[in-house]
CSV table of C-alpha atoms in Angstrom, one decimal:
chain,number,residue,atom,x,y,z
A,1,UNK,CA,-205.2,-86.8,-49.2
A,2,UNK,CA,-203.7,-90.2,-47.5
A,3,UNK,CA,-200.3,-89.3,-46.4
A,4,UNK,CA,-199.2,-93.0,-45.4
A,5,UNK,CA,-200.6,-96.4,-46.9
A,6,UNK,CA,-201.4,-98.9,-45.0
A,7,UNK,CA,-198.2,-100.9,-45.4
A,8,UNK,CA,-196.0,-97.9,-44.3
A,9,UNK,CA,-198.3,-97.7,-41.3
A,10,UNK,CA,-197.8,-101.5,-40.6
A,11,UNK,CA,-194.1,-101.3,-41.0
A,12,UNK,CA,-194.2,-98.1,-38.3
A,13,UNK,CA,-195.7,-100.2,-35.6
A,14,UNK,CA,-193.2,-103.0,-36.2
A,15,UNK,CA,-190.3,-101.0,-36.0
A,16,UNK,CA,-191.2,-98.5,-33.1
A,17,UNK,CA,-190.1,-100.8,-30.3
A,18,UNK,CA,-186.9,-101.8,-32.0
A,19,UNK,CA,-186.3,-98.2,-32.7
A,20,UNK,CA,-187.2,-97.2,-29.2
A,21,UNK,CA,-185.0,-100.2,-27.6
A,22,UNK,CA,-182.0,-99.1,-30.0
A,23,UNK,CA,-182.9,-94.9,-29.2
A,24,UNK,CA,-182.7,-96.3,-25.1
A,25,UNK,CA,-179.5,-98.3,-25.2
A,26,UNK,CA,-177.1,-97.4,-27.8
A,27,UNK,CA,-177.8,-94.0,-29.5
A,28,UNK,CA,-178.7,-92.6,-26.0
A,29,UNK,CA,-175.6,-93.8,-24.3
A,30,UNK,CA,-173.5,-92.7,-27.4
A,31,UNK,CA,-175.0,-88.9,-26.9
A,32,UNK,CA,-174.5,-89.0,-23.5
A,33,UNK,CA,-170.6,-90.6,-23.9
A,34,UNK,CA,-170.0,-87.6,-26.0
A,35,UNK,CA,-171.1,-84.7,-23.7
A,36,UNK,CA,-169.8,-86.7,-20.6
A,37,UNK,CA,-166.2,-86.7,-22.2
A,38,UNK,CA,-166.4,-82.6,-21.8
A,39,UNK,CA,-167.2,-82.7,-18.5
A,40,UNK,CA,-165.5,-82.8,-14.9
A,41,UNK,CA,-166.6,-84.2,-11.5
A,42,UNK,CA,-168.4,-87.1,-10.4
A,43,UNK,CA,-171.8,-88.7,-10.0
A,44,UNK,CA,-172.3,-87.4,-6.1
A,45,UNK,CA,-174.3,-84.1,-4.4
A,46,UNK,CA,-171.0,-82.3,-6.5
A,47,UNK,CA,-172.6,-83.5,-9.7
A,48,UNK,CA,-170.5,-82.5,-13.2
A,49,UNK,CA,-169.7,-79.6,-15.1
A,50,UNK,CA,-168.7,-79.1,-18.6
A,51,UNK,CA,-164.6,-78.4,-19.1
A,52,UNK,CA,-164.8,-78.2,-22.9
A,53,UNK,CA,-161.8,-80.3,-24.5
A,54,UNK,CA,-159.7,-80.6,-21.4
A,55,UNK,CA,-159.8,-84.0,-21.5
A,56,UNK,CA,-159.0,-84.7,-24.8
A,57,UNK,CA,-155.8,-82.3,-24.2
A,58,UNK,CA,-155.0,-84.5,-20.8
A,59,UNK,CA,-155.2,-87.7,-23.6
A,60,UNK,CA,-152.6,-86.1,-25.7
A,61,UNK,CA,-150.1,-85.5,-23.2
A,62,UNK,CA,-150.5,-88.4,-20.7
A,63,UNK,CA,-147.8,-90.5,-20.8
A,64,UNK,CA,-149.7,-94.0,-19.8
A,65,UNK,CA,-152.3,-93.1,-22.5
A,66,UNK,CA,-149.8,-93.5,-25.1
A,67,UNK,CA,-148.3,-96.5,-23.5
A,68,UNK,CA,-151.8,-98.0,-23.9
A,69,UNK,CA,-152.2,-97.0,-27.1
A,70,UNK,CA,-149.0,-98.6,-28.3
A,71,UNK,CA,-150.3,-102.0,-26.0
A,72,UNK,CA,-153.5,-102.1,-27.7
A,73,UNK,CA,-151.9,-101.8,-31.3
A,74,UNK,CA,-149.2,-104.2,-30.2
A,75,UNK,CA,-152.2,-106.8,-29.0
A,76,UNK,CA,-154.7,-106.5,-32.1
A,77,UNK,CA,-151.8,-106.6,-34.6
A,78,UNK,CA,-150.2,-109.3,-33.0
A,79,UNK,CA,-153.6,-111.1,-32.3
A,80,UNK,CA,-155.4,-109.9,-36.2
A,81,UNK,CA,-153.0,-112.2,-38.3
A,82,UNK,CA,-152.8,-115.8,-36.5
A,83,UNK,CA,-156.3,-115.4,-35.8
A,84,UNK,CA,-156.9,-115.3,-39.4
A,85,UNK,CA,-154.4,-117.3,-40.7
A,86,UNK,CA,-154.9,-120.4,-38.5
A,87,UNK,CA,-158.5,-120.8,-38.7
A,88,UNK,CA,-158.6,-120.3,-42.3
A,89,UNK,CA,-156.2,-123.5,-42.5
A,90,UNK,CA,-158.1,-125.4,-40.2
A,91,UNK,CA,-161.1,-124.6,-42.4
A,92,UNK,CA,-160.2,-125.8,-45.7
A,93,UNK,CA,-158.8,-129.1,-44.2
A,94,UNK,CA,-162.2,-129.6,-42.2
A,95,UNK,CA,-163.8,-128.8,-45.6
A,96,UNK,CA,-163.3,-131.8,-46.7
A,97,UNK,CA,-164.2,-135.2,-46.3
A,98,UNK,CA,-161.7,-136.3,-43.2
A,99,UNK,CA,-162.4,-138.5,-40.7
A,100,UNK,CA,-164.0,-137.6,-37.3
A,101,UNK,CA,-164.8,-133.8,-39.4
A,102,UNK,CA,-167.7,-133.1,-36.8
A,103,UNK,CA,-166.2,-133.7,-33.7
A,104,UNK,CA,-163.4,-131.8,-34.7
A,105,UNK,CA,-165.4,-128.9,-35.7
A,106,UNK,CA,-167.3,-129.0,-32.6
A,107,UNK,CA,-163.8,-129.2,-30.3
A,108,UNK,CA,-162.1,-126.0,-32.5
A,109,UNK,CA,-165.2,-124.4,-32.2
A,110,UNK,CA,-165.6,-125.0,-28.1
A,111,UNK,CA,-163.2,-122.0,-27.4
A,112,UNK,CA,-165.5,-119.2,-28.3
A,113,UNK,CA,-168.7,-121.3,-26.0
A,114,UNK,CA,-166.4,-121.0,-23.1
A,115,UNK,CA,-166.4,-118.3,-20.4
A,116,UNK,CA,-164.2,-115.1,-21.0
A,117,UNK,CA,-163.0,-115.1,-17.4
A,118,UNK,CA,-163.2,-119.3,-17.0
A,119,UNK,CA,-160.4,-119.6,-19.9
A,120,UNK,CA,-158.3,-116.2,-18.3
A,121,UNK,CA,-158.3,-118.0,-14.8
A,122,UNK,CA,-156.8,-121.1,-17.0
A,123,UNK,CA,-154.6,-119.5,-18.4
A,124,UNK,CA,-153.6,-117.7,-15.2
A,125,UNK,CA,-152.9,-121.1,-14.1
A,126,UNK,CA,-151.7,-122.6,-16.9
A,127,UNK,CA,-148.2,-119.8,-17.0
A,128,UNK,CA,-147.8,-118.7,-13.1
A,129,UNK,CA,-144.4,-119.1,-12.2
A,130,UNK,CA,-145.0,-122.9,-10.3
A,131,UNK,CA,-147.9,-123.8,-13.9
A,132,UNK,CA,-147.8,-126.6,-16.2
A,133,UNK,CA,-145.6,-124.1,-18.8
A,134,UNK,CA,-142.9,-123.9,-16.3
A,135,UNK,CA,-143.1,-127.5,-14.8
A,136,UNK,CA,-143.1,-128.4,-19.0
A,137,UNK,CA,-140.0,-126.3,-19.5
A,138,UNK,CA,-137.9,-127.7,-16.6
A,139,UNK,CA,-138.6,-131.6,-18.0
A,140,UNK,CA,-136.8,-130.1,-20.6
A,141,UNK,CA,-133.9,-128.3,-18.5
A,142,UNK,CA,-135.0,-124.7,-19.4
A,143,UNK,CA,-135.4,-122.5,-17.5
A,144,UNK,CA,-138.7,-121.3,-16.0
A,145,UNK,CA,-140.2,-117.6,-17.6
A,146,UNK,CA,-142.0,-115.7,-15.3
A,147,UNK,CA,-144.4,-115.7,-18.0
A,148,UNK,CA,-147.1,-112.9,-15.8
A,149,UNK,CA,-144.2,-111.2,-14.2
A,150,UNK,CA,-141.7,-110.1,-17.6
A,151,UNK,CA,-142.6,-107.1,-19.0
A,152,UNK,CA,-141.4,-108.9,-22.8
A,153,UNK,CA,-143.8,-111.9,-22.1
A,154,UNK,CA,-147.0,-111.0,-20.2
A,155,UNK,CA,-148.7,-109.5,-23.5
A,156,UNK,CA,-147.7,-112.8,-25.6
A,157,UNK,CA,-149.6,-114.7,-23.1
A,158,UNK,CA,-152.5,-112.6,-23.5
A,159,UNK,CA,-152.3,-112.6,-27.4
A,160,UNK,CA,-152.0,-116.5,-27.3
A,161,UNK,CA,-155.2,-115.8,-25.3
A,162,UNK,CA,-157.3,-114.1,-27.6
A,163,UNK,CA,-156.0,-116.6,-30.3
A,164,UNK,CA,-157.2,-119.4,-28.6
A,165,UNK,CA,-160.5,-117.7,-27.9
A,166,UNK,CA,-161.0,-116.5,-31.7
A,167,UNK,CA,-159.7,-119.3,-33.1
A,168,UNK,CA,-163.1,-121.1,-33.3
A,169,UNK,CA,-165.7,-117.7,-34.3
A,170,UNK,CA,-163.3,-117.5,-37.2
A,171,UNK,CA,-163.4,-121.4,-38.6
A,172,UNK,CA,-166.9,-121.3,-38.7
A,173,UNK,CA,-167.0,-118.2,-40.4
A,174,UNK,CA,-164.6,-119.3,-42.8
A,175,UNK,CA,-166.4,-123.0,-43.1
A,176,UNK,CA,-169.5,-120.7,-43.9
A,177,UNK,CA,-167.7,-118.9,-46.7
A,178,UNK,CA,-165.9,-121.9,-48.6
A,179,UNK,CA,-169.7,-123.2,-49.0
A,180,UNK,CA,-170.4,-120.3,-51.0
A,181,UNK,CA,-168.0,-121.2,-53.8
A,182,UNK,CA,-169.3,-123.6,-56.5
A,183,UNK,CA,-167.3,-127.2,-56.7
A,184,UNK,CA,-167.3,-127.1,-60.0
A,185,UNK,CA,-164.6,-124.2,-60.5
A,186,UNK,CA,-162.2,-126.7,-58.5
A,187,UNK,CA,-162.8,-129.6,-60.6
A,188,UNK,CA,-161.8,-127.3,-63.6
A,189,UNK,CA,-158.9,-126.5,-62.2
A,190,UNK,CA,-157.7,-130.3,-61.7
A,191,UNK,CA,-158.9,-130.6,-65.0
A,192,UNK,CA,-156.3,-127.8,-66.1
A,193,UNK,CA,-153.5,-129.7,-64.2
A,194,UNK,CA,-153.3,-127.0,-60.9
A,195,UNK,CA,-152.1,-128.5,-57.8
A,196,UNK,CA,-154.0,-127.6,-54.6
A,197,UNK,CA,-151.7,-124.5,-53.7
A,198,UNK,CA,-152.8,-122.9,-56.7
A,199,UNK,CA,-156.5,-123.9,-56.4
A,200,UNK,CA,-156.1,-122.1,-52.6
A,201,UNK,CA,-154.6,-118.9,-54.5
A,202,UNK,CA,-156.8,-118.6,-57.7
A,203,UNK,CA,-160.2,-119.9,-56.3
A,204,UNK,CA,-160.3,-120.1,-52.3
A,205,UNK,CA,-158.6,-116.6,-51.7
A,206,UNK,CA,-160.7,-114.4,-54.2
A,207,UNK,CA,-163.8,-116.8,-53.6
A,208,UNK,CA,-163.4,-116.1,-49.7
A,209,UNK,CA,-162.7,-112.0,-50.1
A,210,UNK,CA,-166.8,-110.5,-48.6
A,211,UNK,CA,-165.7,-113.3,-45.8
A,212,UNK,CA,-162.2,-112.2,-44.9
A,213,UNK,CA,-163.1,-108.6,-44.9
A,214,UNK,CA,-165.7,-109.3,-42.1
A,215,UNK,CA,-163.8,-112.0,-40.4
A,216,UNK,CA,-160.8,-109.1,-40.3
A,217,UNK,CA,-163.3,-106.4,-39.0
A,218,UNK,CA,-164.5,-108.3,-36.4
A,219,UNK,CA,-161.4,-110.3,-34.9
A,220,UNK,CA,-159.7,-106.6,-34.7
A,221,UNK,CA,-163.0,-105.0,-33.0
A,222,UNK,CA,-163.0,-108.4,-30.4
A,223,UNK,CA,-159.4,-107.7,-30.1
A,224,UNK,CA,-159.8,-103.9,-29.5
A,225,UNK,CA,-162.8,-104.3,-26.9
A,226,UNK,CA,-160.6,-107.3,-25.0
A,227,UNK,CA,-160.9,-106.7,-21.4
A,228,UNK,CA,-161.5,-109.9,-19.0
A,229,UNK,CA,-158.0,-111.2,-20.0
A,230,UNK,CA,-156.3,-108.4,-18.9
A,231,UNK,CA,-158.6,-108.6,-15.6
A,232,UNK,CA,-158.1,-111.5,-14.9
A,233,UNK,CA,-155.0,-112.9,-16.1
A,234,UNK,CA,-152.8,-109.7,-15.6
A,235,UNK,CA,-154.7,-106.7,-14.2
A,236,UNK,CA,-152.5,-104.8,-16.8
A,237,UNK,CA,-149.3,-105.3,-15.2
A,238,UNK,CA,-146.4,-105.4,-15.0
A,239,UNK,CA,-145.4,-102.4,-15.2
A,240,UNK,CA,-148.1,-101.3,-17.3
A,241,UNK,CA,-146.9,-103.3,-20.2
A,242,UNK,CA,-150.2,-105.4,-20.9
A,243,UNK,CA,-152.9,-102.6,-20.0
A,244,UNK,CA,-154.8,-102.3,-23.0
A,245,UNK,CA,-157.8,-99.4,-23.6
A,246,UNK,CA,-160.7,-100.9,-22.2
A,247,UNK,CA,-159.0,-101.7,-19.3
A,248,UNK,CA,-157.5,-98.5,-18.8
A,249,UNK,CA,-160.8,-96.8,-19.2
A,250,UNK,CA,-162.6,-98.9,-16.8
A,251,UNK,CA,-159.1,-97.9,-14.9
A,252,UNK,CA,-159.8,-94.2,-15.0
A,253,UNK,CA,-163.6,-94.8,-14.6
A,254,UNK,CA,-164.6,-97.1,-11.3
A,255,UNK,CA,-160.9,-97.1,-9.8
A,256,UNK,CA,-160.5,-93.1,-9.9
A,257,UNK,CA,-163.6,-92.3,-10.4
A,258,UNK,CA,-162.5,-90.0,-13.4
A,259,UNK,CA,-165.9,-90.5,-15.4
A,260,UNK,CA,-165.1,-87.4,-17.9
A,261,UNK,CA,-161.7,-88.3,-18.5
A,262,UNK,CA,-162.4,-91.9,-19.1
A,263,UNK,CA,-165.3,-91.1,-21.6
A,264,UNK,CA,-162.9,-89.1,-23.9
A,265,UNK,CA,-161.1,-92.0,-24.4
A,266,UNK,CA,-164.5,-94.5,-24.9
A,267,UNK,CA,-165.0,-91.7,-27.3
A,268,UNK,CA,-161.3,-92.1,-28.9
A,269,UNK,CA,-162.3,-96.1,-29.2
A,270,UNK,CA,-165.6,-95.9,-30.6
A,271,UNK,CA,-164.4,-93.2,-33.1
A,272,UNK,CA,-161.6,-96.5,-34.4
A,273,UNK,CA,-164.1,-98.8,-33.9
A,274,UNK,CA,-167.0,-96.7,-36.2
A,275,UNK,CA,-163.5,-96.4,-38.9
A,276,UNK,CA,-162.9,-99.8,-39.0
A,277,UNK,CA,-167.1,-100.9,-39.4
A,278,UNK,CA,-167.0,-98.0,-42.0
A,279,UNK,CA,-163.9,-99.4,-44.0
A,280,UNK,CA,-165.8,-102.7,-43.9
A,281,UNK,CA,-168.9,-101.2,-45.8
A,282,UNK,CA,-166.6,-99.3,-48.0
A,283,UNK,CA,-164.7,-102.4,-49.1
A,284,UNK,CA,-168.1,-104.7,-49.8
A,285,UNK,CA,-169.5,-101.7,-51.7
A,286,UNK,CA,-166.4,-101.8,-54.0
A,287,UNK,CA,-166.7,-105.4,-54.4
């Protein structure tokens, strides 16, 4: 009795080196996460030992993990919505036949080609206390913010940030989507007399749905994992007020050398990041 045809042999080989590459370096590392974040010690001649769910108890009663917490909410909610919003402007206008359309697609776009920690020194630059923003603002006789040094602005700088740097992902994404939906349902709605707000709200919206579920999903996991701007630009000061979760983890893992204690909270942002990719299944299944 054959057990396997030929074809299901064929597909085996195929997929056995993916399957061992993706076993290696993500389900691996995921297993080993987990049963790190119930552990104590360090990697040295001391080695580890298991502590059961201390560190997930330490999570709930550390005050700076809660301040991080409320940071990385603050940054993704007040990243998620321009991010959206403004590229999905940007894209129907370049949708249509404007002058210049490619090179303007190609300069929106540049953003997400440049380097993470290239734009963040820029930026850096662009709002220290002696920058351009300052010099800008006292041509205009106001006067100077300490942009990185104000507890009220330092995490507006790094939203404006991860705008900047999304702003072009997003465009494309959307440019992709409004190719999806036929012409022809636009020209009968000029036919029936609607104006181009209304051809936005009853055709571009519902047409663009699949592609604003995933352009959400995956602005707010960018957002979420966002660490070289906070490196680089603020190192999570002041004050704490701009530290956001991967930072704080790579915080708790390389500067105190807390690798148990810093897992538990990779764990806490995988388990959101695994909610939100789940949602995003959910919602296209629905649709």
């Amino acid at each position: 009795m054959q057990l396997l045809d030929n074809d299901t042999v064929a597909a085996w080989i195929f997929l056995t080196p993916a399957l061992i590459l993706l076993g290696l370096f993500i389900i691996w590392p995921i297993i080993y996460l987990f049963y790190l974040s119930f552990t104590a010690g360090s990697f040295t001649s001391t080695g580890t030992y298991l502590v059961g769910f201390k560190n997930y108890w330490r999570l709930l009663l550390n005050s700076d993990f809660w301040q991080v917490i409320f940071n990385t909410v603050y940054f993704t909610l007040g990243s998620l919505f321009p991010s959206l919003v403004i590229p999905l402007g940007l894209a129907v206008l370049l949708n249509r036949s404007i002058a210049l359309r490619g090179i303007l697609r190609s300069a929106y776009f540049l953003p997400s080609i440049v380097s993470l920690v290239a734009a963040g020194l820029g930026f850096r630059w662009l709002f220290q206390n002696t920058g351009p923003v300052n010099g800008l603002l006292n041509f205009f006789a106001i006067q100077p913010i300490s942009w990185l040094g104000d507890t009220f602005w330092a995490m507006p700088v790094i939203i404006l940030f991860s705008i900047w740097k999304q702003l072009g992902f997003n465009m494309v994404v959307f440019l992709a989507g409004l190719q999806t939906i036929p012409y022809s349902r636009y020209e009968a709605a000029e036919l029936d007399g609607a104006n181009d707000w209304q051809q936005f709200w009853h055709i571009t919206l519902p047409g663009l749905q699949p592609t604003l579920i995933f352009a959400t999903v995956t602005t707010a996991i960018f957002t979420l994992r966002s660490f070289e701007p906070v490196y680089v630009i603020t190192g999570g000061g002041p004050l704490n007020s701009t530290n956001l979760l991967v930072y704080y983890i790579y915080q708790e893992a390389f500067g105190q050398f807390d690798f148990g204690y810093a897992a538990a909270v990779a764990t806490v942002l995988l388990a959101v990041t695994l909610l939100l990719v789940y949602l995003q299944l959910r919602t296209w299944e629905e649709d």
